[in-house]
Each structure stands twice: as structure tokens, then as C-alpha cells.
């Protein structure tokens, strides 16, 4: 497998503890292909709880951009995506220069700051993407504290929630966007 350079796109607004927890879980990922790097691009939408400052202090490699509270989530994610294209795709295990890079990202990982990844989540997303092909978007399912799937893909006219297969990916027609791996080819 070629080197994987992930541009992680995040947004935040007044969720300092959750954002830091999400970044910590990202930092603790295991089972990744050798040479995998991350470049994290966080767009904060007017937090008043010190989220941007705390991220800069605890995760200096994360590129933090502050915008107004009037910027909606989808626009903030678009800004993070734009920043990843100009900044690159990965600077190491959340180390190095903010935003990472001199090399181009191979995948974008949309990561909601309220999501705390399982330790092997990114490795599983990458394995699924490799098996499915370079033009496949991979959606991670999100479970609540009780183990119920609360966010994942949806399928069909009724947009029924897709329960993830234990060892096989399930197709979906649309998705929520909490954890999404987008290969560069897409």
C-alpha cells in the first residue's frame, strides 16, 4: 500500500472538551499503514469557551482557523477542505507544522468534533476504502454510549438507517457526515 496522507477536516463551536477528546482519539489511532500522516484542519465558528486556544495549546500541529458564529457547519467544513488543498495533507501523528505538509493528501477524513473514534477506526476505514476501490466514499457508523447506531448511512426512499455489517461494508444512498473518508479520486 502506498503512503496514506490524511487531511482531517473538523469544525467546532463551543465544545472545547469534546473537540480535545476527538483530537486525542485521533492521535491514539493504531493499526495504521506504515507512514500514515495526518494534517488536521479545524475551522472554529465563533467559540466563546476557549476551544481554539485550547486546541492550539494542546495540539500545536492542528491548523486552526476562526470564523464568525454566523458561518454554518457545512460552510465551515468547505473552508476546512479548501484549507487542506492549500496546506497539504499530513504532517505526521499530529506533529509538525500546523496543517501538515509539503505533500498532497490521499484522503480527506471528515470528523465531527463530537465523535470519539475507536482506536482502530481510521485503519478500518482505510481497509474498507482499499477493498472498495479508489472512487468509493466510506462512511463510519457512530454509536451512542449504549451501543445503538445513531448516525451512519441511509438507504432507500424512506432513508432507513443502515446498520453496519460486522465484517462487510453496507451500501448507502446518503449519509450524515460524522465520520466520512473521501479518497482524493472522488
PDB file of C-alpha atoms in Angstrom:
ATOM      1  CA  UNK A   1       0.000   0.000   0.000  1.00  0.00           C
ATOM      2  CA  UNK A   2       1.253   3.475  -0.823  1.00  0.00           C
ATOM      3  CA  UNK A   3       1.717   6.075   1.882  1.00  0.00           C
ATOM      4  CA  UNK A   4      -1.520   7.462   3.263  1.00  0.00           C
ATOM      5  CA  UNK A   5      -1.732  11.188   3.918  1.00  0.00           C
ATOM      6  CA  UNK A   6      -4.995  12.154   5.618  1.00  0.00           C
ATOM      7  CA  UNK A   7      -6.361  15.674   5.614  1.00  0.00           C
ATOM      8  CA  UNK A   8      -8.680  15.627   8.629  1.00  0.00           C
ATOM      9  CA  UNK A   9     -11.466  18.208   8.333  1.00  0.00           C
ATOM     10  CA  UNK A  10     -13.158  19.364  11.522  1.00  0.00           C
ATOM     11  CA  UNK A  11     -15.398  22.181  12.684  1.00  0.00           C
ATOM     12  CA  UNK A  12     -16.124  23.298  16.229  1.00  0.00           C
ATOM     13  CA  UNK A  13     -18.303  25.691  18.181  1.00  0.00           C
ATOM     14  CA  UNK A  14     -18.190  25.937  21.989  1.00  0.00           C
ATOM     15  CA  UNK A  15     -17.291  22.273  22.537  1.00  0.00           C
ATOM     16  CA  UNK A  16     -13.779  22.545  23.930  1.00  0.00           C
ATOM     17  CA  UNK A  17     -13.782  19.299  25.928  1.00  0.00           C
ATOM     18  CA  UNK A  18     -15.373  17.280  23.129  1.00  0.00           C
ATOM     19  CA  UNK A  19     -13.083  18.731  20.464  1.00  0.00           C
ATOM     20  CA  UNK A  20      -9.998  17.933  22.553  1.00  0.00           C
ATOM     21  CA  UNK A  21     -11.334  14.428  23.181  1.00  0.00           C
ATOM     22  CA  UNK A  22     -11.894  13.877  19.444  1.00  0.00           C
ATOM     23  CA  UNK A  23      -8.342  15.032  18.700  1.00  0.00           C
ATOM     24  CA  UNK A  24      -6.921  12.798  21.434  1.00  0.00           C
ATOM     25  CA  UNK A  25      -8.762   9.776  19.985  1.00  0.00           C
ATOM     26  CA  UNK A  26      -7.419  10.651  16.530  1.00  0.00           C
ATOM     27  CA  UNK A  27      -3.903  10.893  17.940  1.00  0.00           C
ATOM     28  CA  UNK A  28      -4.261   7.433  19.531  1.00  0.00           C
ATOM     29  CA  UNK A  29      -5.216   5.588  16.332  1.00  0.00           C
ATOM     30  CA  UNK A  30      -3.492   2.234  15.891  1.00  0.00           C
ATOM     31  CA  UNK A  31      -3.119  -0.340  13.146  1.00  0.00           C
ATOM     32  CA  UNK A  32      -2.498   2.328  10.501  1.00  0.00           C
ATOM     33  CA  UNK A  33      -0.400   1.585   7.422  1.00  0.00           C
ATOM     34  CA  UNK A  34       3.273   2.445   7.897  1.00  0.00           C
ATOM     35  CA  UNK A  35       3.995   6.061   7.043  1.00  0.00           C
ATOM     36  CA  UNK A  36       0.423   7.286   7.577  1.00  0.00           C
ATOM     37  CA  UNK A  37       0.315  11.008   8.318  1.00  0.00           C
ATOM     38  CA  UNK A  38      -2.399  13.407   9.451  1.00  0.00           C
ATOM     39  CA  UNK A  39      -2.901  17.082   8.702  1.00  0.00           C
ATOM     40  CA  UNK A  40      -5.779  18.405  10.807  1.00  0.00           C
ATOM     41  CA  UNK A  41      -7.695  21.454   9.571  1.00  0.00           C
ATOM     42  CA  UNK A  42     -10.120  22.794  12.181  1.00  0.00           C
ATOM     43  CA  UNK A  43     -12.488  25.680  11.479  1.00  0.00           C
ATOM     44  CA  UNK A  44     -13.957  27.140  14.671  1.00  0.00           C
ATOM     45  CA  UNK A  45     -17.216  29.043  14.270  1.00  0.00           C
ATOM     46  CA  UNK A  46     -17.036  31.722  16.929  1.00  0.00           C
ATOM     47  CA  UNK A  47     -16.463  29.686  20.082  1.00  0.00           C
ATOM     48  CA  UNK A  48     -16.548  31.692  23.297  1.00  0.00           C
ATOM     49  CA  UNK A  49     -15.390  28.820  25.541  1.00  0.00           C
ATOM     50  CA  UNK A  50     -11.725  28.916  24.502  1.00  0.00           C
ATOM     51  CA  UNK A  51     -11.877  25.985  22.072  1.00  0.00           C
ATOM     52  CA  UNK A  52      -9.417  27.429  19.503  1.00  0.00           C
ATOM     53  CA  UNK A  53      -6.912  28.463  22.175  1.00  0.00           C
ATOM     54  CA  UNK A  54      -7.074  25.064  23.899  1.00  0.00           C
ATOM     55  CA  UNK A  55      -6.557  23.232  20.601  1.00  0.00           C
ATOM     56  CA  UNK A  56      -3.581  25.432  19.699  1.00  0.00           C
ATOM     57  CA  UNK A  57      -2.062  24.834  23.138  1.00  0.00           C
ATOM     58  CA  UNK A  58      -2.565  21.048  23.321  1.00  0.00           C
ATOM     59  CA  UNK A  59      -2.288  20.210  19.615  1.00  0.00           C
ATOM     60  CA  UNK A  60       0.021  22.806  18.040  1.00  0.00           C
ATOM     61  CA  UNK A  61       0.190  20.885  14.737  1.00  0.00           C
ATOM     62  CA  UNK A  62      -3.540  21.399  14.153  1.00  0.00           C
ATOM     63  CA  UNK A  63      -4.282  24.232  11.742  1.00  0.00           C
ATOM     64  CA  UNK A  64      -6.983  26.296  13.472  1.00  0.00           C
ATOM     65  CA  UNK A  65      -8.953  28.944  11.614  1.00  0.00           C
ATOM     66  CA  UNK A  66     -11.523  31.063  13.443  1.00  0.00           C
ATOM     67  CA  UNK A  67     -14.554  32.398  11.578  1.00  0.00           C
ATOM     68  CA  UNK A  68     -17.758  34.072  12.743  1.00  0.00           C
ATOM     69  CA  UNK A  69     -20.545  32.306  14.601  1.00  0.00           C
ATOM     70  CA  UNK A  70     -22.791  33.033  11.613  1.00  0.00           C
ATOM     71  CA  UNK A  71     -20.885  30.542   9.421  1.00  0.00           C
ATOM     72  CA  UNK A  72     -22.950  27.325   9.194  1.00  0.00           C
ATOM     73  CA  UNK A  73     -21.381  23.905   9.747  1.00  0.00           C
ATOM     74  CA  UNK A  74     -21.410  22.909   6.066  1.00  0.00           C
ATOM     75  CA  UNK A  75     -19.638  26.126   5.048  1.00  0.00           C
ATOM     76  CA  UNK A  76     -17.057  25.679   7.809  1.00  0.00           C
ATOM     77  CA  UNK A  77     -16.376  22.160   6.511  1.00  0.00           C
ATOM     78  CA  UNK A  78     -15.994  23.571   2.985  1.00  0.00           C
ATOM     79  CA  UNK A  79     -13.467  26.103   4.326  1.00  0.00           C
ATOM     80  CA  UNK A  80     -11.536  23.301   6.065  1.00  0.00           C
ATOM     81  CA  UNK A  81     -11.498  21.388   2.771  1.00  0.00           C
ATOM     82  CA  UNK A  82     -10.180  24.436   0.925  1.00  0.00           C
ATOM     83  CA  UNK A  83      -7.518  24.912   3.599  1.00  0.00           C
ATOM     84  CA  UNK A  84      -6.436  21.286   3.225  1.00  0.00           C
ATOM     85  CA  UNK A  85      -5.944  21.769  -0.504  1.00  0.00           C
ATOM     86  CA  UNK A  86      -3.705  24.773   0.015  1.00  0.00           C
ATOM     87  CA  UNK A  87      -1.923  23.400   3.072  1.00  0.00           C
ATOM     88  CA  UNK A  88      -1.433  19.771   2.149  1.00  0.00           C
ATOM     89  CA  UNK A  89      -2.444  16.558   3.722  1.00  0.00           C
ATOM     90  CA  UNK A  90      -0.431  15.340   6.629  1.00  0.00           C
ATOM     91  CA  UNK A  91       2.427  16.310   8.853  1.00  0.00           C
ATOM     92  CA  UNK A  92       2.777  13.198  10.990  1.00  0.00           C
ATOM     93  CA  UNK A  93       0.965  11.857  14.008  1.00  0.00           C
ATOM     94  CA  UNK A  94      -0.461  15.279  14.830  1.00  0.00           C
ATOM     95  CA  UNK A  95       3.088  16.557  14.917  1.00  0.00           C
ATOM     96  CA  UNK A  96       4.972  19.023  12.795  1.00  0.00           C
ATOM     97  CA  UNK A  97       3.843  22.256  11.241  1.00  0.00           C
ATOM     98  CA  UNK A  98       0.200  23.310  11.557  1.00  0.00           C
ATOM     99  CA  UNK A  99      -1.950  21.710   8.893  1.00  0.00           C
ATOM    100  CA  UNK A 100       0.885  19.470   7.914  1.00  0.00           C
ATOM    101  CA  UNK A 101       2.601  19.470   4.787  1.00  0.00           C
ATOM    102  CA  UNK A 102       4.532  19.647   1.814  1.00  0.00           C
ATOM    103  CA  UNK A 103       2.903  16.573   0.303  1.00  0.00           C
ATOM    104  CA  UNK A 104      -0.585  16.154  -1.087  1.00  0.00           C
ATOM    105  CA  UNK A 105      -3.298  14.311   0.833  1.00  0.00           C
ATOM    106  CA  UNK A 106      -4.563  10.952  -0.416  1.00  0.00           C
ATOM    107  CA  UNK A 107      -7.824  11.098   1.557  1.00  0.00           C
ATOM    108  CA  UNK A 108      -9.940  13.613   3.408  1.00  0.00           C
ATOM    109  CA  UNK A 109     -11.434  12.448   6.688  1.00  0.00           C
ATOM    110  CA  UNK A 110     -14.478  14.430   7.778  1.00  0.00           C
ATOM    111  CA  UNK A 111     -14.562  14.130  11.564  1.00  0.00           C
ATOM    112  CA  UNK A 112     -17.290  15.655  13.702  1.00  0.00           C
ATOM    113  CA  UNK A 113     -15.784  17.042  16.892  1.00  0.00           C
ATOM    114  CA  UNK A 114     -18.423  15.224  18.960  1.00  0.00           C
ATOM    115  CA  UNK A 115     -17.146  11.837  17.765  1.00  0.00           C
ATOM    116  CA  UNK A 116     -14.608   9.880  19.765  1.00  0.00           C
ATOM    117  CA  UNK A 117     -13.106   7.303  17.426  1.00  0.00           C
ATOM    118  CA  UNK A 118     -12.460   3.700  18.415  1.00  0.00           C
ATOM    119  CA  UNK A 119      -8.678   3.096  18.453  1.00  0.00           C
ATOM    120  CA  UNK A 120      -8.755   1.207  15.128  1.00  0.00           C
ATOM    121  CA  UNK A 121     -11.458   3.273  13.393  1.00  0.00           C
ATOM    122  CA  UNK A 122      -9.240   5.012  10.843  1.00  0.00           C
ATOM    123  CA  UNK A 123      -7.434   1.756   9.997  1.00  0.00           C
ATOM    124  CA  UNK A 124     -10.823   0.098   9.410  1.00  0.00           C
ATOM    125  CA  UNK A 125     -11.978   2.976   7.201  1.00  0.00           C
ATOM    126  CA  UNK A 126      -8.768   2.763   5.163  1.00  0.00           C
ATOM    127  CA  UNK A 127      -9.046  -1.040   4.779  1.00  0.00           C
ATOM    128  CA  UNK A 128     -12.656  -0.699   3.656  1.00  0.00           C
ATOM    129  CA  UNK A 129     -11.698   2.018   1.167  1.00  0.00           C
ATOM    130  CA  UNK A 130      -8.850  -0.084  -0.243  1.00  0.00           C
ATOM    131  CA  UNK A 131     -11.173  -3.071  -0.719  1.00  0.00           C
ATOM    132  CA  UNK A 132     -13.984  -0.991  -2.243  1.00  0.00           C
ATOM    133  CA  UNK A 133     -11.870   0.951  -4.734  1.00  0.00           C
ATOM    134  CA  UNK A 134     -10.482   4.436  -5.176  1.00  0.00           C
ATOM    135  CA  UNK A 135     -13.818   6.019  -6.097  1.00  0.00           C
ATOM    136  CA  UNK A 136     -15.726   4.915  -3.009  1.00  0.00           C
ATOM    137  CA  UNK A 137     -16.674   7.169  -0.105  1.00  0.00           C
ATOM    138  CA  UNK A 138     -16.596   5.252   3.192  1.00  0.00           C
ATOM    139  CA  UNK A 139     -18.963   6.293   5.987  1.00  0.00           C
ATOM    140  CA  UNK A 140     -18.288   5.360   9.598  1.00  0.00           C
ATOM    141  CA  UNK A 141     -21.188   4.433  11.844  1.00  0.00           C
ATOM    142  CA  UNK A 142     -21.492   6.330  15.123  1.00  0.00           C
ATOM    143  CA  UNK A 143     -22.831   4.659  18.245  1.00  0.00           C
ATOM    144  CA  UNK A 144     -24.115   6.199  21.461  1.00  0.00           C
ATOM    145  CA  UNK A 145     -22.958   5.192  24.951  1.00  0.00           C
ATOM    146  CA  UNK A 146     -25.460   2.294  24.921  1.00  0.00           C
ATOM    147  CA  UNK A 147     -24.091   0.818  21.676  1.00  0.00           C
ATOM    148  CA  UNK A 148     -27.001   1.874  19.454  1.00  0.00           C
ATOM    149  CA  UNK A 149     -26.209   3.134  15.948  1.00  0.00           C
ATOM    150  CA  UNK A 150     -27.302   6.761  15.898  1.00  0.00           C
ATOM    151  CA  UNK A 151     -25.580   8.086  12.772  1.00  0.00           C
ATOM    152  CA  UNK A 152     -24.433   6.231   9.667  1.00  0.00           C
ATOM    153  CA  UNK A 153     -25.512   5.921   6.089  1.00  0.00           C
ATOM    154  CA  UNK A 154     -29.118   5.801   4.981  1.00  0.00           C
ATOM    155  CA  UNK A 155     -30.686   3.836   2.181  1.00  0.00           C
ATOM    156  CA  UNK A 156     -33.790   3.797   0.039  1.00  0.00           C
ATOM    157  CA  UNK A 157     -36.719   6.140  -0.393  1.00  0.00           C
ATOM    158  CA  UNK A 158     -37.521   6.048   3.320  1.00  0.00           C
ATOM    159  CA  UNK A 159     -33.882   6.793   4.159  1.00  0.00           C
ATOM    160  CA  UNK A 160     -33.770   3.985   6.710  1.00  0.00           C
ATOM    161  CA  UNK A 161     -30.679   3.947   8.927  1.00  0.00           C
ATOM    162  CA  UNK A 162     -28.127   1.400   7.697  1.00  0.00           C
ATOM    163  CA  UNK A 163     -26.871  -0.930  10.421  1.00  0.00           C
ATOM    164  CA  UNK A 164     -23.216  -1.600   9.692  1.00  0.00           C
ATOM    165  CA  UNK A 165     -22.177  -5.159   8.921  1.00  0.00           C
ATOM    166  CA  UNK A 166     -19.693  -6.637  11.324  1.00  0.00           C
ATOM    167  CA  UNK A 167     -17.137  -7.523   8.664  1.00  0.00           C
ATOM    168  CA  UNK A 168     -18.715  -6.348   5.421  1.00  0.00           C
ATOM    169  CA  UNK A 169     -19.446  -2.832   4.289  1.00  0.00           C
ATOM    170  CA  UNK A 170     -23.076  -1.969   3.587  1.00  0.00           C
ATOM    171  CA  UNK A 171     -24.018   0.307   0.681  1.00  0.00           C
ATOM    172  CA  UNK A 172     -25.901   3.508   1.439  1.00  0.00           C
ATOM    173  CA  UNK A 173     -27.519   6.268  -0.615  1.00  0.00           C
ATOM    174  CA  UNK A 174     -26.769   9.221   1.647  1.00  0.00           C
ATOM    175  CA  UNK A 175     -25.025   9.842   4.954  1.00  0.00           C
ATOM    176  CA  UNK A 176     -24.877  12.104   7.941  1.00  0.00           C
ATOM    177  CA  UNK A 177     -21.229  13.144   7.709  1.00  0.00           C
ATOM    178  CA  UNK A 178     -19.970  12.491  11.250  1.00  0.00           C
ATOM    179  CA  UNK A 179     -17.131  10.213  10.090  1.00  0.00           C
ATOM    180  CA  UNK A 180     -16.506  10.102   6.340  1.00  0.00           C
ATOM    181  CA  UNK A 181     -13.406   9.020   4.411  1.00  0.00           C
ATOM    182  CA  UNK A 182     -13.200  10.578   0.945  1.00  0.00           C
ATOM    183  CA  UNK A 183     -10.429   9.358  -1.371  1.00  0.00           C
ATOM    184  CA  UNK A 184      -8.743  12.026  -3.468  1.00  0.00           C
ATOM    185  CA  UNK A 185     -10.078  10.396  -6.664  1.00  0.00           C
ATOM    186  CA  UNK A 186     -13.623  11.292  -5.609  1.00  0.00           C
TER     187      UNK A 186
END
